[in-house]
Amino acid sequence: MKHTDFGSMPCPIARSLGKVGEWWSILILRDAFYGLTRFDEFEKSLKIAPNMLTRRLAGLVEGGLMERRQYSARPPRYEYVLTKAGRDFKPVLLAFVAWGNDHLAPEGASLLVVSRETGKPADQVLVDANSGLAINDEDYMFAPGPAATDVMRSRLIQINQPVRA
């Protein structure tokens, strides 16, 4: 089955989904953050078919999120390590943890993000690094970037109109 190519779409969400929008890819990245690097480690952890894992790892390498490095010459063996782009995906995974714990874990959280210093769970919020303020609907909005299309500009103008009582 051929997937739609989102790479040429101007939307950063669509382009991101084009690189990591398939669940196996996100789970491989999760496991890479857990320290896994080798094919057999990913296969065992995910219980994924080898042909599927091969395709997903190749896609992550091609997409620039992982790098394939040889660690043994005889026999040739490779490991997969996160690139800068792959490491920059961590906040997305942290958002999945917070959202999943809040909305999909009636039995309680199975994974927490905690302070290394205190061991206390983090209360995750998205923060504007310039102001230190939490990004919320009252103070922040979507705005067109320099490469925004006319359609996107029109859509953003429409959604950013003040609500009339």
Coordinates of N, CA and C in Angstrom, one line a residue:
M1 N 0.8 -1.2 0.0 CA 0.0 0.0 0.0 C 0.9 1.2 0.0
K2 N 0.6 2.1 -0.9 CA 1.4 3.3 -1.1 C 0.9 4.4 -0.2
H3 N 1.8 5.0 0.6 CA 1.4 6.1 1.5 C 1.5 7.5 0.8
T4 N 0.7 8.4 1.2 CA 0.7 9.7 0.7 C 2.0 10.4 1.1
D5 N 2.6 11.1 0.2 CA 3.9 11.9 0.5 C 3.5 13.2 1.1
F6 N 3.7 13.5 2.3 CA 3.4 14.7 3.0 C 4.6 15.7 2.9
G7 N 5.7 15.3 2.3 CA 6.9 16.1 2.3 C 6.8 17.4 1.6
S8 N 5.9 17.5 0.6 CA 5.8 18.7 -0.2 C 4.7 19.6 0.4
M9 N 4.0 19.2 1.4 CA 2.9 20.0 2.0 C 3.6 21.1 2.8
P10 N 3.0 22.3 2.8 CA 3.6 23.4 3.6 C 3.4 23.3 5.1
C11 N 2.5 22.4 5.6 CA 2.2 22.3 7.0 C 3.3 21.5 7.7
P12 N 3.9 22.1 8.8 CA 4.9 21.3 9.5 C 4.4 20.1 10.2
I13 N 3.1 20.1 10.6 CA 2.5 18.8 11.2 C 2.5 17.7 10.1
A14 N 2.0 18.1 8.9 CA 2.0 17.1 7.8 C 3.3 16.5 7.5
R15 N 4.3 17.4 7.4 CA 5.7 17.0 7.1 C 6.2 16.1 8.2
S16 N 6.0 16.4 9.4 CA 6.4 15.6 10.5 C 5.8 14.2 10.5
L17 N 4.5 14.2 10.2 CA 3.8 12.9 10.1 C 4.4 12.1 8.9
G18 N 4.9 12.7 7.9 CA 5.5 12.0 6.8 C 6.8 11.3 7.2
K19 N 7.4 11.8 8.2 CA 8.7 11.2 8.7 C 8.4 10.2 9.8
V20 N 7.5 10.4 10.8 CA 7.4 9.6 11.9 C 5.9 9.3 12.3
G21 N 5.0 9.5 11.3 CA 3.6 9.3 11.6 C 3.1 7.9 11.6
E22 N 3.9 6.9 11.5 CA 3.5 5.5 11.6 C 3.9 5.0 12.9
W23 N 3.0 4.2 13.6 CA 3.3 3.9 15.0 C 4.5 3.1 15.2
W24 N 4.9 2.2 14.3 CA 6.2 1.5 14.6 C 7.4 2.4 14.6
S25 N 7.4 3.4 13.8 CA 8.5 4.4 13.8 C 8.6 5.1 15.1
I26 N 7.4 5.5 15.7 CA 7.4 6.2 17.0 C 7.9 5.3 18.1
L27 N 7.5 4.0 18.0 CA 7.9 3.1 19.0 C 9.4 2.7 18.9
I28 N 9.9 2.7 17.7 CA 11.3 2.5 17.5 C 12.1 3.7 18.1
L29 N 11.6 4.9 17.9 CA 12.3 6.1 18.5 C 12.2 6.0 20.0
R30 N 11.0 5.6 20.5 CA 10.9 5.5 22.0 C 12.0 4.5 22.5
D31 N 12.1 3.4 21.9 CA 13.1 2.4 22.3 C 14.5 2.9 22.2
A32 N 14.8 3.7 21.2 CA 16.1 4.3 21.0 C 16.4 5.2 22.2
F33 N 15.4 6.0 22.7 CA 15.6 6.8 23.8 C 15.8 6.0 25.1
Y34 N 15.3 4.7 25.1 CA 15.5 3.8 26.2 C 16.9 3.2 26.2
G35 N 17.6 3.4 25.1 CA 19.0 3.0 24.9 C 19.2 1.8 24.0
L36 N 18.1 1.3 23.3 CA 18.3 0.3 22.4 C 19.0 0.8 21.1
T37 N 19.8 0.0 20.5 CA 20.5 0.4 19.3 C 20.6 -0.7 18.2
R38 N 20.4 -1.9 18.6 CA 20.6 -3.0 17.7 C 19.3 -3.6 17.2
F39 N 19.4 -4.1 16.0 CA 18.2 -4.7 15.3 C 17.5 -5.7 16.2
D40 N 18.3 -6.6 16.7 CA 17.7 -7.7 17.5 C 17.0 -7.2 18.8
E41 N 17.6 -6.1 19.4 CA 17.0 -5.4 20.5 C 15.6 -4.8 20.2
F42 N 15.6 -4.1 19.1 CA 14.3 -3.5 18.7 C 13.3 -4.6 18.4
E43 N 13.7 -5.7 17.7 CA 12.8 -6.8 17.3 C 12.2 -7.5 18.5
K44 N 13.1 -7.7 19.5 CA 12.6 -8.4 20.7 C 11.7 -7.5 21.5
S45 N 12.1 -6.2 21.7 CA 11.3 -5.3 22.5 C 9.9 -5.1 21.9
L46 N 9.8 -4.9 20.6 CA 8.6 -4.5 19.9 C 7.8 -5.7 19.4
K47 N 8.4 -6.9 19.4 CA 7.8 -8.1 18.8 C 7.3 -7.8 17.4
I48 N 8.1 -7.2 16.6 CA 7.8 -6.8 15.2 C 8.5 -7.7 14.2
A49 N 7.8 -7.9 13.1 CA 8.4 -8.8 12.1 C 9.7 -8.2 11.5
P50 N 10.7 -9.0 11.3 CA 12.0 -8.5 10.8 C 11.8 -7.6 9.5
N51 N 11.0 -8.0 8.6 CA 10.8 -7.2 7.3 C 10.2 -5.9 7.6
M52 N 9.3 -5.8 8.6 CA 8.7 -4.5 8.9 C 9.7 -3.6 9.6
L53 N 10.5 -4.2 10.5 CA 11.5 -3.5 11.3 C 12.6 -2.9 10.3
T54 N 13.0 -3.7 9.4 CA 13.9 -3.3 8.4 C 13.4 -2.1 7.6
R55 N 12.2 -2.1 7.2 CA 11.6 -1.0 6.5 C 11.5 0.3 7.3
R56 N 11.1 0.1 8.6 CA 10.9 1.3 9.5 C 12.3 1.9 9.8
L57 N 13.3 1.0 10.1 CA 14.6 1.6 10.4 C 15.2 2.3 9.2
A58 N 15.0 1.7 8.0 CA 15.5 2.4 6.8 C 14.8 3.7 6.6
G59 N 13.5 3.8 6.9 CA 12.8 5.0 6.8 C 13.3 6.1 7.8
L60 N 13.6 5.7 9.0 CA 14.1 6.6 10.0 C 15.5 7.1 9.6
V61 N 16.3 6.2 9.0 CA 17.6 6.6 8.6 C 17.5 7.5 7.4
E62 N 16.6 7.2 6.4 CA 16.4 8.0 5.3 C 15.9 9.4 5.7
G63 N 15.0 9.4 6.7 CA 14.4 10.6 7.2 C 15.3 11.5 8.0
G64 N 16.5 10.9 8.4 CA 17.5 11.7 9.1 C 17.3 11.7 10.6
L65 N 16.4 10.8 11.1 CA 16.2 10.7 12.6 C 17.1 9.7 13.2
M66 N 17.6 8.7 12.5 CA 18.6 7.7 13.0 C 19.7 7.6 12.0
E67 N 20.8 7.1 12.5 CA 22.0 6.8 11.7 C 22.4 5.4 11.9
R68 N 22.7 4.7 10.8 CA 23.1 3.3 10.8 C 24.6 3.3 10.8
R69 N 25.2 2.6 11.9 CA 26.6 2.6 12.1 C 27.1 1.1 12.2
Q70 N 28.1 0.8 11.5 CA 28.7 -0.6 11.6 C 29.4 -0.7 12.9
Y71 N 29.2 -1.8 13.7 CA 29.9 -2.0 14.9 C 30.7 -3.3 14.9
S72 N 30.5 -4.1 13.8 CA 31.3 -5.4 13.7 C 31.5 -5.6 12.2
A73 N 32.8 -6.0 11.9 CA 33.1 -6.2 10.5 C 32.8 -7.7 10.1
R74 N 33.1 -8.6 11.0 CA 32.9 -10.0 10.7 C 32.1 -10.7 11.8
P75 N 30.9 -11.0 11.6 CA 30.1 -10.6 10.4 C 29.7 -9.2 10.5
P76 N 29.3 -8.6 9.4 CA 28.9 -7.2 9.4 C 27.7 -7.0 10.2
R77 N 27.7 -6.1 11.2 CA 26.6 -5.9 12.1 C 26.5 -4.3 12.2
Y78 N 25.3 -3.9 12.4 CA 25.0 -2.5 12.4 C 24.2 -2.1 13.7
E79 N 24.3 -0.9 14.1 CA 23.5 -0.4 15.2 C 22.8 0.9 14.6
Y80 N 21.8 1.3 15.3 CA 21.0 2.4 14.9 C 21.0 3.4 16.0
V81 N 21.5 4.6 15.8 CA 21.6 5.6 16.8 C 20.8 6.9 16.4
L82 N 20.3 7.6 17.4 CA 19.6 8.8 17.1 C 20.5 9.9 16.6
T83 N 20.1 10.6 15.6 CA 20.8 11.8 15.1 C 20.3 13.0 16.0
K84 N 20.7 14.2 15.7 CA 20.2 15.4 16.3 C 18.7 15.5 16.1
A85 N 18.3 15.3 14.9 CA 16.9 15.4 14.6 C 16.1 14.3 15.4
G86 N 16.7 13.1 15.5 CA 16.0 12.1 16.3 C 15.9 12.5 17.8
R87 N 17.0 13.0 18.3 CA 17.0 13.5 19.7 C 16.1 14.6 19.9
D88 N 15.9 15.5 18.9 CA 15.0 16.6 19.0 C 13.5 16.1 19.0
F89 N 13.3 14.8 18.8 CA 11.9 14.3 18.8 C 11.5 14.0 20.2
K90 N 12.4 14.1 21.2 CA 12.0 13.7 22.6 C 10.9 14.5 23.2
P91 N 10.7 15.8 22.9 CA 9.6 16.5 23.5 C 8.2 16.0 23.0
V92 N 8.2 15.4 21.7 CA 7.0 14.8 21.2 C 6.7 13.6 22.0
L93 N 7.7 12.8 22.3 CA 7.5 11.6 23.1 C 7.0 11.9 24.5
L94 N 7.6 13.0 25.1 CA 7.2 13.4 26.4 C 5.7 13.8 26.4
A95 N 5.3 14.5 25.3 CA 3.9 14.9 25.2 C 3.0 13.7 25.1
F96 N 3.4 12.6 24.4 CA 2.7 11.4 24.3 C 2.5 10.8 25.7
V97 N 3.6 10.8 26.5 CA 3.6 10.3 27.9 C 2.5 11.0 28.7
A98 N 2.6 12.3 28.7 CA 1.7 13.1 29.5 C 0.2 12.9 29.0
W99 N 0.0 13.0 27.7 CA -1.4 12.9 27.2 C -1.9 11.5 27.5
G100 N -1.1 10.4 27.3 CA -1.5 9.1 27.5 C -1.8 8.8 29.0
N101 N -1.0 9.4 29.8 CA -1.2 9.2 31.3 C -2.5 9.9 31.7
D102 N -2.8 11.1 31.2 CA -3.9 11.9 31.5 C -5.2 11.3 31.0
H103 N -5.2 10.7 29.8 CA -6.4 10.3 29.1 C -6.6 8.8 28.8
L104 N -5.6 8.0 28.9 CA -5.7 6.7 28.5 C -5.2 5.7 29.5
A105 N -5.0 6.1 30.8 CA -4.5 5.2 31.8 C -5.4 5.2 33.1
P106 N -6.6 4.7 33.0 CA -7.5 4.7 34.2 C -6.9 3.9 35.3
E107 N -6.0 2.9 35.0 CA -5.4 2.1 36.1 C -4.2 2.8 36.7
G108 N -3.8 4.0 36.1 CA -2.7 4.7 36.7 C -1.5 4.7 35.7
A109 N -0.6 5.6 35.8 CA 0.5 5.8 34.9 C 1.5 4.6 35.0
S110 N 2.0 4.1 33.9 CA 3.0 3.1 33.9 C 4.4 3.7 33.6
L111 N 4.4 4.9 33.2 CA 5.7 5.6 32.9 C 5.5 7.0 33.4
L112 N 6.5 7.5 34.1 CA 6.5 8.9 34.6 C 7.8 9.6 34.1
V113 N 7.7 10.9 34.0 CA 8.9 11.8 33.8 C 9.1 12.4 35.2
V114 N 10.3 12.1 35.8 CA 10.6 12.6 37.1 C 11.8 13.4 37.2
S115 N 11.9 14.3 38.2 CA 13.2 15.0 38.4 C 14.3 14.1 38.8
R116 N 15.5 14.3 38.2 CA 16.6 13.5 38.6 C 17.0 13.8 40.1
E117 N 16.8 15.1 40.4 CA 17.2 15.6 41.8 C 16.3 15.1 42.9
T118 N 15.0 15.3 42.7 CA 14.0 15.0 43.7 C 13.3 13.7 43.6
G119 N 13.2 13.2 42.3 CA 12.4 12.0 42.1 C 10.9 12.3 41.9
K120 N 10.6 13.5 42.0 CA 9.1 13.9 42.0 C 8.7 14.0 40.5
P121 N 7.5 13.5 40.2 CA 7.0 13.6 38.8 C 6.9 15.0 38.3
A122 N 7.2 15.2 37.1 CA 7.1 16.5 36.4 C 5.6 16.8 36.1
D123 N 5.2 18.0 36.2 CA 3.9 18.4 35.6 C 4.2 19.1 34.3
Q124 N 4.2 18.4 33.2 CA 4.6 18.8 31.9 C 3.7 19.9 31.4
V125 N 4.3 21.0 30.9 CA 3.7 22.0 30.2 C 4.6 22.5 29.1
L126 N 4.0 23.0 28.0 CA 4.8 23.6 26.9 C 5.1 25.0 27.3
V127 N 6.4 25.4 27.3 CA 6.8 26.7 27.8 C 7.5 27.5 26.6
D128 N 7.2 28.8 26.5 CA 7.9 29.7 25.6 C 9.2 30.0 26.2
A129 N 10.3 29.5 25.6 CA 11.6 29.7 26.1 C 12.0 31.2 26.2
N130 N 11.4 32.1 25.4 CA 11.7 33.5 25.4 C 11.1 34.2 26.7
S131 N 9.9 33.8 27.0 CA 9.2 34.5 28.1 C 9.2 33.7 29.4
G132 N 9.3 32.3 29.2 CA 9.1 31.5 30.4 C 7.7 31.2 30.7
L133 N 6.8 31.7 29.9 CA 5.3 31.5 30.2 C 4.8 30.2 29.5
A134 N 3.9 29.6 30.2 CA 3.2 28.4 29.6 C 2.4 28.8 28.4
I135 N 2.6 28.0 27.3 CA 1.8 28.3 26.1 C 0.4 27.8 26.3
N136 N -0.6 28.8 26.2 CA -2.0 28.5 26.4 C -2.8 29.2 25.3
D137 N -4.1 28.9 25.3 CA -4.9 29.5 24.2 C -5.2 31.0 24.5
E138 N -5.1 31.4 25.7 CA -5.4 32.8 26.0 C -4.3 33.7 25.6
D139 N -3.0 33.3 25.7 CA -1.9 34.2 25.4 C -1.2 33.9 24.1
Y140 N -1.4 32.7 23.5 CA -0.7 32.4 22.3 C -1.7 31.9 21.2
M141 N -1.3 32.1 19.9 CA -2.2 31.6 18.8 C -1.3 31.2 17.7
F142 N -1.8 30.5 16.7 CA -1.1 30.2 15.5 C -1.0 31.4 14.6
A143 N 0.1 31.6 14.0 CA 0.3 32.7 13.1 C 1.1 32.2 11.8
P144 N 0.8 32.8 10.7 CA 1.5 32.4 9.5 C 3.0 32.7 9.6
G145 N 3.8 31.7 9.1 CA 5.3 31.9 9.0 C 5.6 32.5 7.6
P146 N 6.8 32.8 7.4 CA 7.3 33.4 6.1 C 6.9 32.6 4.9
A147 N 6.8 31.3 5.0 CA 6.5 30.4 3.9 C 5.1 30.0 3.8
A148 N 4.2 30.6 4.6 CA 2.8 30.2 4.6 C 2.2 30.5 3.3
T149 N 1.3 29.5 2.9 CA 0.5 29.7 1.6 C -0.6 30.7 1.9
D150 N -1.2 31.2 0.8 CA -2.4 32.1 0.9 C -3.5 31.3 1.6
V151 N -3.7 30.1 1.4 CA -4.7 29.3 2.0 C -4.5 29.2 3.5
M152 N -3.3 29.0 3.9 CA -3.0 28.9 5.4 C -3.2 30.3 6.0
R153 N -2.7 31.3 5.3 CA -2.9 32.7 5.9 C -4.4 33.0 6.1
S154 N -5.2 32.7 5.1 CA -6.6 32.9 5.2 C -7.2 32.1 6.3
R155 N -6.9 30.9 6.5 CA -7.4 30.0 7.5 C -7.0 30.6 8.9
L156 N -5.8 31.0 9.0 CA -5.3 31.6 10.3 C -6.0 32.9 10.7
I157 N -6.2 33.7 9.7 CA -7.0 35.0 9.9 C -8.3 34.6 10.4
Q158 N -9.0 33.7 9.8 CA -10.3 33.3 10.2 C -10.4 32.7 11.6
I159 N -9.5 31.8 12.0 CA -9.5 31.2 13.3 C -9.1 32.2 14.4
N160 N -8.3 33.2 14.0 CA -7.8 34.1 15.0 C -8.8 35.3 15.3
Q161 N -9.9 35.3 14.6 CA -10.9 36.4 14.8 C -11.4 36.4 16.2
P162 N -11.6 37.5 16.8 CA -12.2 37.5 18.2 C -13.6 36.9 18.1
V163 N -14.0 36.2 19.1 CA -15.4 35.7 19.2 C -16.3 36.8 19.6
R164 N -17.4 37.0 18.8 CA -18.4 38.0 19.1 C -19.5 37.4 19.9
A165 N -19.9 38.1 20.9 CA -21.0 37.7 21.8 C -22.3 38.0 21.3

